[in-house]
mmCIF file of C-alpha atoms in Angstrom:
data_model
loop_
_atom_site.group_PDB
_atom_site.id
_atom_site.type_symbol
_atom_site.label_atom_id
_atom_site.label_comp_id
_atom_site.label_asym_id
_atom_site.label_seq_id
_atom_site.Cartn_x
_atom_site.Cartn_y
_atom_site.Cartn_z
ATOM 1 C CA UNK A 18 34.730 -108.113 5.260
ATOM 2 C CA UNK A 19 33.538 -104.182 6.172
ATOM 3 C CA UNK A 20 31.338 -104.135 8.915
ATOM 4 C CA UNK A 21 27.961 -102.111 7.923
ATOM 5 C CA UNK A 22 27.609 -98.739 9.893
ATOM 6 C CA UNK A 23 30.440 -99.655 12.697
ATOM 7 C CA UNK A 24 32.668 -96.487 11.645
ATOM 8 C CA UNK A 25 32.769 -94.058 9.178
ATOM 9 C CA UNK A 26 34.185 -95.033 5.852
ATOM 10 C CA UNK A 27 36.379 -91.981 4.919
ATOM 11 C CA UNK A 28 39.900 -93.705 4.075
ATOM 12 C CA UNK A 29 40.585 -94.572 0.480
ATOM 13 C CA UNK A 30 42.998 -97.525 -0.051
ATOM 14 C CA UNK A 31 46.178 -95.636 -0.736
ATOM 15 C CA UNK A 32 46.130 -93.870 3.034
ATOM 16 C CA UNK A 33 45.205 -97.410 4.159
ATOM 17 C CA UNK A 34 48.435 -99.406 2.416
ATOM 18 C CA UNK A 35 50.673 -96.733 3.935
ATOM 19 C CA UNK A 36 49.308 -97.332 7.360
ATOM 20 C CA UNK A 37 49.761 -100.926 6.726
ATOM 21 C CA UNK A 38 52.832 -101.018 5.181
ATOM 22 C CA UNK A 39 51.925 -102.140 2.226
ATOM 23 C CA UNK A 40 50.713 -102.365 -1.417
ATOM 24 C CA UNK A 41 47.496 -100.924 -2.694
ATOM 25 C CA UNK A 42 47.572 -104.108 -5.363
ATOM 26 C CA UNK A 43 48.300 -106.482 -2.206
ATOM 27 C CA UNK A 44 44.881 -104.701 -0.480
ATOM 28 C CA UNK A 45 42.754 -105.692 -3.562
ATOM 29 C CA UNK A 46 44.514 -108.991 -3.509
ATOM 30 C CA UNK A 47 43.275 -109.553 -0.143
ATOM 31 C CA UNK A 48 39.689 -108.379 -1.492
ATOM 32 C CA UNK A 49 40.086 -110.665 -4.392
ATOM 33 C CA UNK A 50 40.144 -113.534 -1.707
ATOM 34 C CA UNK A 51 37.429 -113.144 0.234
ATOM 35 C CA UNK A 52 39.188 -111.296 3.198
ATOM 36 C CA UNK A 53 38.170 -107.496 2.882
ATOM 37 C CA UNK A 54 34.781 -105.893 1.431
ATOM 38 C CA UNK A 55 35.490 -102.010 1.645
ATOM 39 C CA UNK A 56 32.279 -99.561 0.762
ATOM 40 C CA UNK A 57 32.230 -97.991 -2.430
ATOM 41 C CA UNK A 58 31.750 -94.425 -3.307
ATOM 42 C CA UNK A 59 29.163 -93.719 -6.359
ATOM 43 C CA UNK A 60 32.118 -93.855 -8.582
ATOM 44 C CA UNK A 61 33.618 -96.929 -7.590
ATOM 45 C CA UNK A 62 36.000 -95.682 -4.982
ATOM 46 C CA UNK A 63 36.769 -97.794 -2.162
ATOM 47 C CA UNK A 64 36.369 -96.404 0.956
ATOM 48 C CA UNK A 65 37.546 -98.227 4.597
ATOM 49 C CA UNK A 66 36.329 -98.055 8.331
ATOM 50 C CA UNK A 67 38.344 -97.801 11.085
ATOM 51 C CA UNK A 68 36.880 -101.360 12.046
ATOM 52 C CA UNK A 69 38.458 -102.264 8.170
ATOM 53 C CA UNK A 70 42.282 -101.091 9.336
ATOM 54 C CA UNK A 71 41.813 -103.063 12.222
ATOM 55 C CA UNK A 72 40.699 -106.574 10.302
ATOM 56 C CA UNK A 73 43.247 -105.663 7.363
ATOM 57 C CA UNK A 74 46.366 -105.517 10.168
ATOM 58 C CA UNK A 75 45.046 -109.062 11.403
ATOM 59 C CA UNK A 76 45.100 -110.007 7.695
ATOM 60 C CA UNK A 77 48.604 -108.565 7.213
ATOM 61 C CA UNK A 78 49.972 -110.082 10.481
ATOM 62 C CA UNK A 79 48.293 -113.724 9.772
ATOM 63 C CA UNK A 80 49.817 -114.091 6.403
ATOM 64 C CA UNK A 81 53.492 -112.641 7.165
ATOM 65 C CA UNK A 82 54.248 -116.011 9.066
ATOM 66 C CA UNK A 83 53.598 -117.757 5.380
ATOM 67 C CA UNK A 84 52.085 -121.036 7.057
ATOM 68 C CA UNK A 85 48.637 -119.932 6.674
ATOM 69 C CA UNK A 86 46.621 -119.918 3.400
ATOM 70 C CA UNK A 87 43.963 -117.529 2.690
ATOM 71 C CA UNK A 88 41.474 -119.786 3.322
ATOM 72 C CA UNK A 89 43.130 -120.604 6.624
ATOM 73 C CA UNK A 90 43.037 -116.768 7.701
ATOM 74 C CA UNK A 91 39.055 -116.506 6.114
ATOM 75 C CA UNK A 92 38.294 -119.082 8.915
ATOM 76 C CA UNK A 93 40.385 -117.613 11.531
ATOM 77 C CA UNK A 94 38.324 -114.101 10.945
ATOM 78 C CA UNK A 95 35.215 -115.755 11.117
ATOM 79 C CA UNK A 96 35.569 -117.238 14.223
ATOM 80 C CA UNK A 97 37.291 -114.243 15.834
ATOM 81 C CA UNK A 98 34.043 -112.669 14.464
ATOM 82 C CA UNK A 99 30.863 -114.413 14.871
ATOM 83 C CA UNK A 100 28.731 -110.847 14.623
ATOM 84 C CA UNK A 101 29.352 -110.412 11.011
ATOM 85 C CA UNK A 102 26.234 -110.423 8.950
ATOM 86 C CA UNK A 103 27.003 -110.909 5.319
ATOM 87 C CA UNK A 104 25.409 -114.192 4.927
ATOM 88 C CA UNK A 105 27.012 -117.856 4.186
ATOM 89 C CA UNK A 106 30.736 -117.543 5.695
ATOM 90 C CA UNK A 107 33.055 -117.758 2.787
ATOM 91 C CA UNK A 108 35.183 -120.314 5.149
ATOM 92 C CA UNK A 109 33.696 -123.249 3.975
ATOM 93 C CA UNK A 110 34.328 -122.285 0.091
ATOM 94 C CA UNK A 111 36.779 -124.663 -1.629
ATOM 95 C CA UNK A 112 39.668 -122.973 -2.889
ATOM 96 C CA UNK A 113 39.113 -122.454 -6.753
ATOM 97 C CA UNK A 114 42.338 -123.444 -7.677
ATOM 98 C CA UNK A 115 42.664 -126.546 -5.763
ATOM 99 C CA UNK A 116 39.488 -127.673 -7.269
ATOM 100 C CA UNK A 117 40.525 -126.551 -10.615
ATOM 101 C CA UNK A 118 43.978 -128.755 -10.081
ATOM 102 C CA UNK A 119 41.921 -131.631 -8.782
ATOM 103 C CA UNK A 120 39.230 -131.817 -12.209
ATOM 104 C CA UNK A 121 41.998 -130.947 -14.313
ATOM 105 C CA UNK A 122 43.511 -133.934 -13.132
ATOM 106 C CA UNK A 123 40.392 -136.494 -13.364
ATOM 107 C CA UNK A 124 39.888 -134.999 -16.579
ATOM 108 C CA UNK A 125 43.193 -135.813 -18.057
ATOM 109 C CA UNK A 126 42.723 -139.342 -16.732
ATOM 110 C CA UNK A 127 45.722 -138.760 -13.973
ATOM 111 C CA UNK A 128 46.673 -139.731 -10.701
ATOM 112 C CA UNK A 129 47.828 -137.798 -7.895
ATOM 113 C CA UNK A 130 51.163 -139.611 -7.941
ATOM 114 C CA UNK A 131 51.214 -138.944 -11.870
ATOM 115 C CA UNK A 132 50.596 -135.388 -11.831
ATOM 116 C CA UNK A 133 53.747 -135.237 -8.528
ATOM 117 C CA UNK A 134 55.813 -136.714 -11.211
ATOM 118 C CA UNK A 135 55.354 -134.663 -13.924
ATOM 119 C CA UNK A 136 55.340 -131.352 -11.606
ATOM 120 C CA UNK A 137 58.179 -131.990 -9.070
ATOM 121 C CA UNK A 138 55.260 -131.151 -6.503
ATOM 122 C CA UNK A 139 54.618 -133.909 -3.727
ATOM 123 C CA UNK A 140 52.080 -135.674 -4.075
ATOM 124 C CA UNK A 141 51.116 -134.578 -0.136
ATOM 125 C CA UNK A 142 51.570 -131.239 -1.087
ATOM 126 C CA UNK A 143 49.367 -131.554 -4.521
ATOM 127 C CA UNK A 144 46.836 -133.372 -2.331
ATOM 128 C CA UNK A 145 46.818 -130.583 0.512
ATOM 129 C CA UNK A 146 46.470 -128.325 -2.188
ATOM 130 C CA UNK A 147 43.096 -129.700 -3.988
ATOM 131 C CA UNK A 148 41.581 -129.893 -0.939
ATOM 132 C CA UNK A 149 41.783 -126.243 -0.110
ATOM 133 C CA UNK A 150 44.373 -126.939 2.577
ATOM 134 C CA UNK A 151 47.523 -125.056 1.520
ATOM 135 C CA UNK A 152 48.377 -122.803 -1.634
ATOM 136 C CA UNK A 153 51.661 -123.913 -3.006
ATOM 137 C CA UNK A 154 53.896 -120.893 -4.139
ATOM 138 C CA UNK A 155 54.646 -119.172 -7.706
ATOM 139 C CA UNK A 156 57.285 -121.120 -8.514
ATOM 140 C CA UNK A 157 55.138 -124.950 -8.123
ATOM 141 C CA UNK A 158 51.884 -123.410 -9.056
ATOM 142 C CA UNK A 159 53.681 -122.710 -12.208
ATOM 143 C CA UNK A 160 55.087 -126.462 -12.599
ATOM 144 C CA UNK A 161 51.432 -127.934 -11.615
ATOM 145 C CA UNK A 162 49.910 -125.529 -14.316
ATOM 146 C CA UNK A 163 52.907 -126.447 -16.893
ATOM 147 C CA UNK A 164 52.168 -130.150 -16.176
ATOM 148 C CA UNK A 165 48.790 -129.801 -16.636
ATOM 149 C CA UNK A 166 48.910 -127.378 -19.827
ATOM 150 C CA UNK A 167 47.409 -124.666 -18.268
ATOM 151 C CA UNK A 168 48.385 -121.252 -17.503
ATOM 152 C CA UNK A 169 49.012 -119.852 -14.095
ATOM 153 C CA UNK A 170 45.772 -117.324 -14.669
ATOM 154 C CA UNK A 171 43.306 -120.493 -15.384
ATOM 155 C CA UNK A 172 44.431 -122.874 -13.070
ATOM 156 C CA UNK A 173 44.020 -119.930 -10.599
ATOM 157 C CA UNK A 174 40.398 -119.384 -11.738
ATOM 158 C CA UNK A 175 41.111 -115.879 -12.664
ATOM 159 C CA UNK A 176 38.570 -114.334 -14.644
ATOM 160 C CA UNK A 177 39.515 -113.881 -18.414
ATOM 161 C CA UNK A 178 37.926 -110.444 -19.742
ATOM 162 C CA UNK A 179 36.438 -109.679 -23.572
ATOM 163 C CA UNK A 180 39.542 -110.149 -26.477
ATOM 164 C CA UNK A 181 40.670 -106.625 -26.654
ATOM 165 C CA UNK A 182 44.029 -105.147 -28.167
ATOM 166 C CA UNK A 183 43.868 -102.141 -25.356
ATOM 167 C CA UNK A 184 44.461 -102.640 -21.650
ATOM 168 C CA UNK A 185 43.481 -99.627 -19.911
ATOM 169 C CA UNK A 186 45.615 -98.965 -16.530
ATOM 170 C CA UNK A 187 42.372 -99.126 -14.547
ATOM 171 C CA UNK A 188 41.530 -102.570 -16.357
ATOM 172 C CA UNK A 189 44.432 -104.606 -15.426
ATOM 173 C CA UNK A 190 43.852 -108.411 -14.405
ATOM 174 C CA UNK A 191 45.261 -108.914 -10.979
ATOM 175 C CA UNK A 192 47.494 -112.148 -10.702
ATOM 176 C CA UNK A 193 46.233 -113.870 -7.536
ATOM 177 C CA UNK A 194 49.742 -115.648 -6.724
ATOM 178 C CA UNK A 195 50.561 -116.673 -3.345
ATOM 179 C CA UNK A 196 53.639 -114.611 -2.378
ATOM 180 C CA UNK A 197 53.370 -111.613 0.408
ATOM 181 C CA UNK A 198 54.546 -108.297 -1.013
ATOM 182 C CA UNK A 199 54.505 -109.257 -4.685
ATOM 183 C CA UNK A 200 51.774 -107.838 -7.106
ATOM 184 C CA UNK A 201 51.278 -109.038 -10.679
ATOM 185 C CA UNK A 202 49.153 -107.193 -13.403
ATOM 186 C CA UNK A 203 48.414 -108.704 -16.674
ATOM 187 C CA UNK A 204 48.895 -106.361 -19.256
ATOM 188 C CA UNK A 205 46.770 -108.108 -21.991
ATOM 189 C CA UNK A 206 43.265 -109.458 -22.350
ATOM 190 C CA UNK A 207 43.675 -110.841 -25.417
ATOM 191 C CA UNK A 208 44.987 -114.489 -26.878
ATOM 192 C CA UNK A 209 48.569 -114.264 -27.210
ATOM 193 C CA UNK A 210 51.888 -116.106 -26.531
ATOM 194 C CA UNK A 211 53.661 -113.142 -25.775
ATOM 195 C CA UNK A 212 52.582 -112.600 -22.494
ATOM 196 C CA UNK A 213 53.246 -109.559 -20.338
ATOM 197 C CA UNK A 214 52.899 -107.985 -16.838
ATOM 198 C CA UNK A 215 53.858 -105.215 -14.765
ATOM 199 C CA UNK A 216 54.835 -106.479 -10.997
ATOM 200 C CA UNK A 217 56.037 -104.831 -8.055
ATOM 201 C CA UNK A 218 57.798 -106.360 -5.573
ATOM 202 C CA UNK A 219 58.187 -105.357 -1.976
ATOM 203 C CA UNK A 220 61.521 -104.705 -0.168
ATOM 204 C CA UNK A 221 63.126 -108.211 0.963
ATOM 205 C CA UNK A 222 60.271 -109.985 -1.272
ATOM 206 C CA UNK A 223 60.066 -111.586 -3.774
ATOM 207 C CA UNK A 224 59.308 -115.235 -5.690
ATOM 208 C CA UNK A 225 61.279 -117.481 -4.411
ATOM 209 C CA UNK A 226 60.322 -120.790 -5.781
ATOM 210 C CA UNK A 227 62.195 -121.341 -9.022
ATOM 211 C CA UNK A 228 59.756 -121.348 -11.756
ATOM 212 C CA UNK A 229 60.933 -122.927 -15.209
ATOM 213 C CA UNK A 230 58.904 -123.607 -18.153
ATOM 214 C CA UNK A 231 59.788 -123.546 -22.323
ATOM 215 C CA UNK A 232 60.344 -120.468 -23.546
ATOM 216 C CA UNK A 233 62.055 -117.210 -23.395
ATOM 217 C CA UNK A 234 61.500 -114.427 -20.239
ATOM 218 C CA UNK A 235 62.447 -110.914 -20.652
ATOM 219 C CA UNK A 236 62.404 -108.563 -17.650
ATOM 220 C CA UNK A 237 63.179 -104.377 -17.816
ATOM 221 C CA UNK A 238 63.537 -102.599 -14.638
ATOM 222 C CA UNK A 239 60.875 -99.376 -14.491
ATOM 223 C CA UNK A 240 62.293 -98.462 -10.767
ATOM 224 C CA UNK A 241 64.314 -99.935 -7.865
ATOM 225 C CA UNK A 242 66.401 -102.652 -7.726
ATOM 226 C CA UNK A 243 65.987 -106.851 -8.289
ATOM 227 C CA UNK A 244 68.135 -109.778 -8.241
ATOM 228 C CA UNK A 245 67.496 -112.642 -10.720
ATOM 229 C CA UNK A 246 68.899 -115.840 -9.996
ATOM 230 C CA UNK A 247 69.343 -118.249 -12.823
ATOM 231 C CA UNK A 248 69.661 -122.058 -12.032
ATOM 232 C CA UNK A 249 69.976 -121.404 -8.202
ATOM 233 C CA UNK A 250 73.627 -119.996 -8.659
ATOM 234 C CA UNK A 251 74.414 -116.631 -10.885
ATOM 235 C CA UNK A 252 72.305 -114.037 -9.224
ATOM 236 C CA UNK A 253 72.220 -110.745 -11.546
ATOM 237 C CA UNK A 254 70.834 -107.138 -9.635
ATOM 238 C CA UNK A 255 69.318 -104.917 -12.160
ATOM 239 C CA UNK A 256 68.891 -101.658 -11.313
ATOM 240 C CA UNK A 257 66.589 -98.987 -12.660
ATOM 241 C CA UNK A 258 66.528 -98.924 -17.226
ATOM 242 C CA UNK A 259 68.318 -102.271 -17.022
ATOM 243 C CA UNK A 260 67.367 -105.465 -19.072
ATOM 244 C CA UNK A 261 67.730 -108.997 -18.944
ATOM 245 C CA UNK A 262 66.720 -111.437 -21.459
ATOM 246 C CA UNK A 263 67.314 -115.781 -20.858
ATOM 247 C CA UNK A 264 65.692 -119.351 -21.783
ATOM 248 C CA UNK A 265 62.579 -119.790 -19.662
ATOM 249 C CA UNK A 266 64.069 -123.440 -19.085
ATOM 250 C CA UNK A 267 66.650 -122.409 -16.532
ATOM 251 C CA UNK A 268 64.767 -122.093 -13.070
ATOM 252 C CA UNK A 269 64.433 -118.272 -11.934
ATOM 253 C CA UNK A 270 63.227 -116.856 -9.247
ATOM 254 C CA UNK A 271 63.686 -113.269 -8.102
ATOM 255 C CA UNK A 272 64.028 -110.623 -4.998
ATOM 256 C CA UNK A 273 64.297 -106.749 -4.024
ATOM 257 C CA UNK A 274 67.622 -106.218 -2.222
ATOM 258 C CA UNK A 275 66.385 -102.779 -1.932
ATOM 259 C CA UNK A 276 65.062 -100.608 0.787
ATOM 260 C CA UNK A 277 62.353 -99.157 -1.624
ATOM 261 C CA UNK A 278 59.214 -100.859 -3.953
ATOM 262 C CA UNK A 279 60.610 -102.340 -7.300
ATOM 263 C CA UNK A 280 58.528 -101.764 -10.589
ATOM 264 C CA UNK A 281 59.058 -104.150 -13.425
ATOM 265 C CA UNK A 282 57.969 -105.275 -16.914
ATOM 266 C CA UNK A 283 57.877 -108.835 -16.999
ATOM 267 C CA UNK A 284 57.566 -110.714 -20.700
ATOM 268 C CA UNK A 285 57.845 -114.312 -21.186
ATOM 269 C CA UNK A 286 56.453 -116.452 -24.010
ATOM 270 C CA UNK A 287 54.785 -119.585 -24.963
ATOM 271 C CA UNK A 288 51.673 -118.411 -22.294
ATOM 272 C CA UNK A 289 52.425 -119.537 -19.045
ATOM 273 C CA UNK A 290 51.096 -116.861 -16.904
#
């Protein structure tokens, strides 16, 4: 979090993700977590120290090595900085969607070696998971949440707005998922099985845990360049106005080959995300 009255708050986030490197949505994700509190401007604004850069490189540098979950890096920051004053630590806060795996679980009457069976997700892994210990990436958190009959947005915790038809640009739902330099925007607040979202993804990033579910996915290239690979072994690159359409049931996972940010529109049905 900001520290109060350290420096100036004068940056706004988009000078601050091209210090860093990179995505504004991948700043807010951070913010979403726990990591970051920027001031605010009257209007909404965010606004960042000095003192903010320095904790949001940390961030950026902890999570690039993959091995540490966010609420491994919260605890890391709050030893490394005992002279914050924002009351409770948010260290010791168990990670909503391990606990929302875990009474999921009890409340469909299953055990951990149960749910590993019907997910493909070690039962180790599920168990680090629940208790707050490691976040699992896209591609299992979408098996647990399949196997459970969840989406990935619930089991995640994420907020679910009012039913409306219109989703405004500046009211997009930010996917919290668990892969560095990938952003995921829901582009609906409203019950549906047609499910969309507009990601970016990152040069050399990308999911790369196969995710499979029922159902059909549907992905248009806005800018850039991505590679889907179907099954493991045929890998298609899309570039920029291209299309691909296949059964949600072969496993797919995704990367930017590129040298520049990739823009996509990602559609898949029954929900799942």
């Amino acid at each position: 979090m900001s520290r109060n009255g350290s420096s100036t708050a004068v940056l706004k986030i988009g000078h601050v993700a091209s210090i860093l490197g990179v995505s504004a949505s991948r700043i807010r994700l951070w913010e979403h977590e726990g990591l970051i509190e920027p001031s605010r401007t009257d209007g909404g604004q965010r606004c960042y120290t000095a003192d903010d850069v320095e904790r949001l490189k940390k961030i950026r540098d902890m999570l690039a090595t993959k091995s540490r979950t966010f609420r491994g890096v919260r605890e890391l920051l709050s030893t490394d900085e005992k002279e914050l004053k924002r009351g409770p630590s948010v260290s010791n806060a168990v990670d909503p969607a391990g606990d929302q795996v875990k009474r999921r679980r009890i409340e469909l009457g299953l055990s951990l070696r149960n749910l590993a069976r019907m997910s493909e997700v070690s039962p180790s892994a599920l168990s680090a998971f629940e208790r707050g210990l490691s976040r699992p990436n896209t591609g299992r958190i979408s098996k647990i949440a399949h196997a459970l009959n969840m989406t990935v947005a619930d089991l995640l915790g994420m907020p679910r707005e009012n039913d409306q038809m219109i989703v405004r640009a500046g009211q997009r739902t930010l996917l919290a998922l668990n892969e560095e330099g990938v952003s995921y925007e829901l582009l609906y607040q409203t019950s549906t099985d047609l499910q969309s979202a507009s990601v970016i993804v990152q040069p050399s990033c990308g999911i790369f845990g196969a995710i499979s579910h029922t159902g059909e996915d549907f992905i248009t290239v806005i800018s850039g360049q991505i590679e889907v690979i179907l099954g493991s072994i045929d890998t298609h690159t899309l570039s920029e106005g291209d299309s691909i359409t296949f059964p949600s049931h072969y496993p797919h996972s995704i990367r930017n080959p590129g040298t520049s940010p990739t823009r996509l529109i990602w559609v898949n049905t029954p929900a799942t995300f």
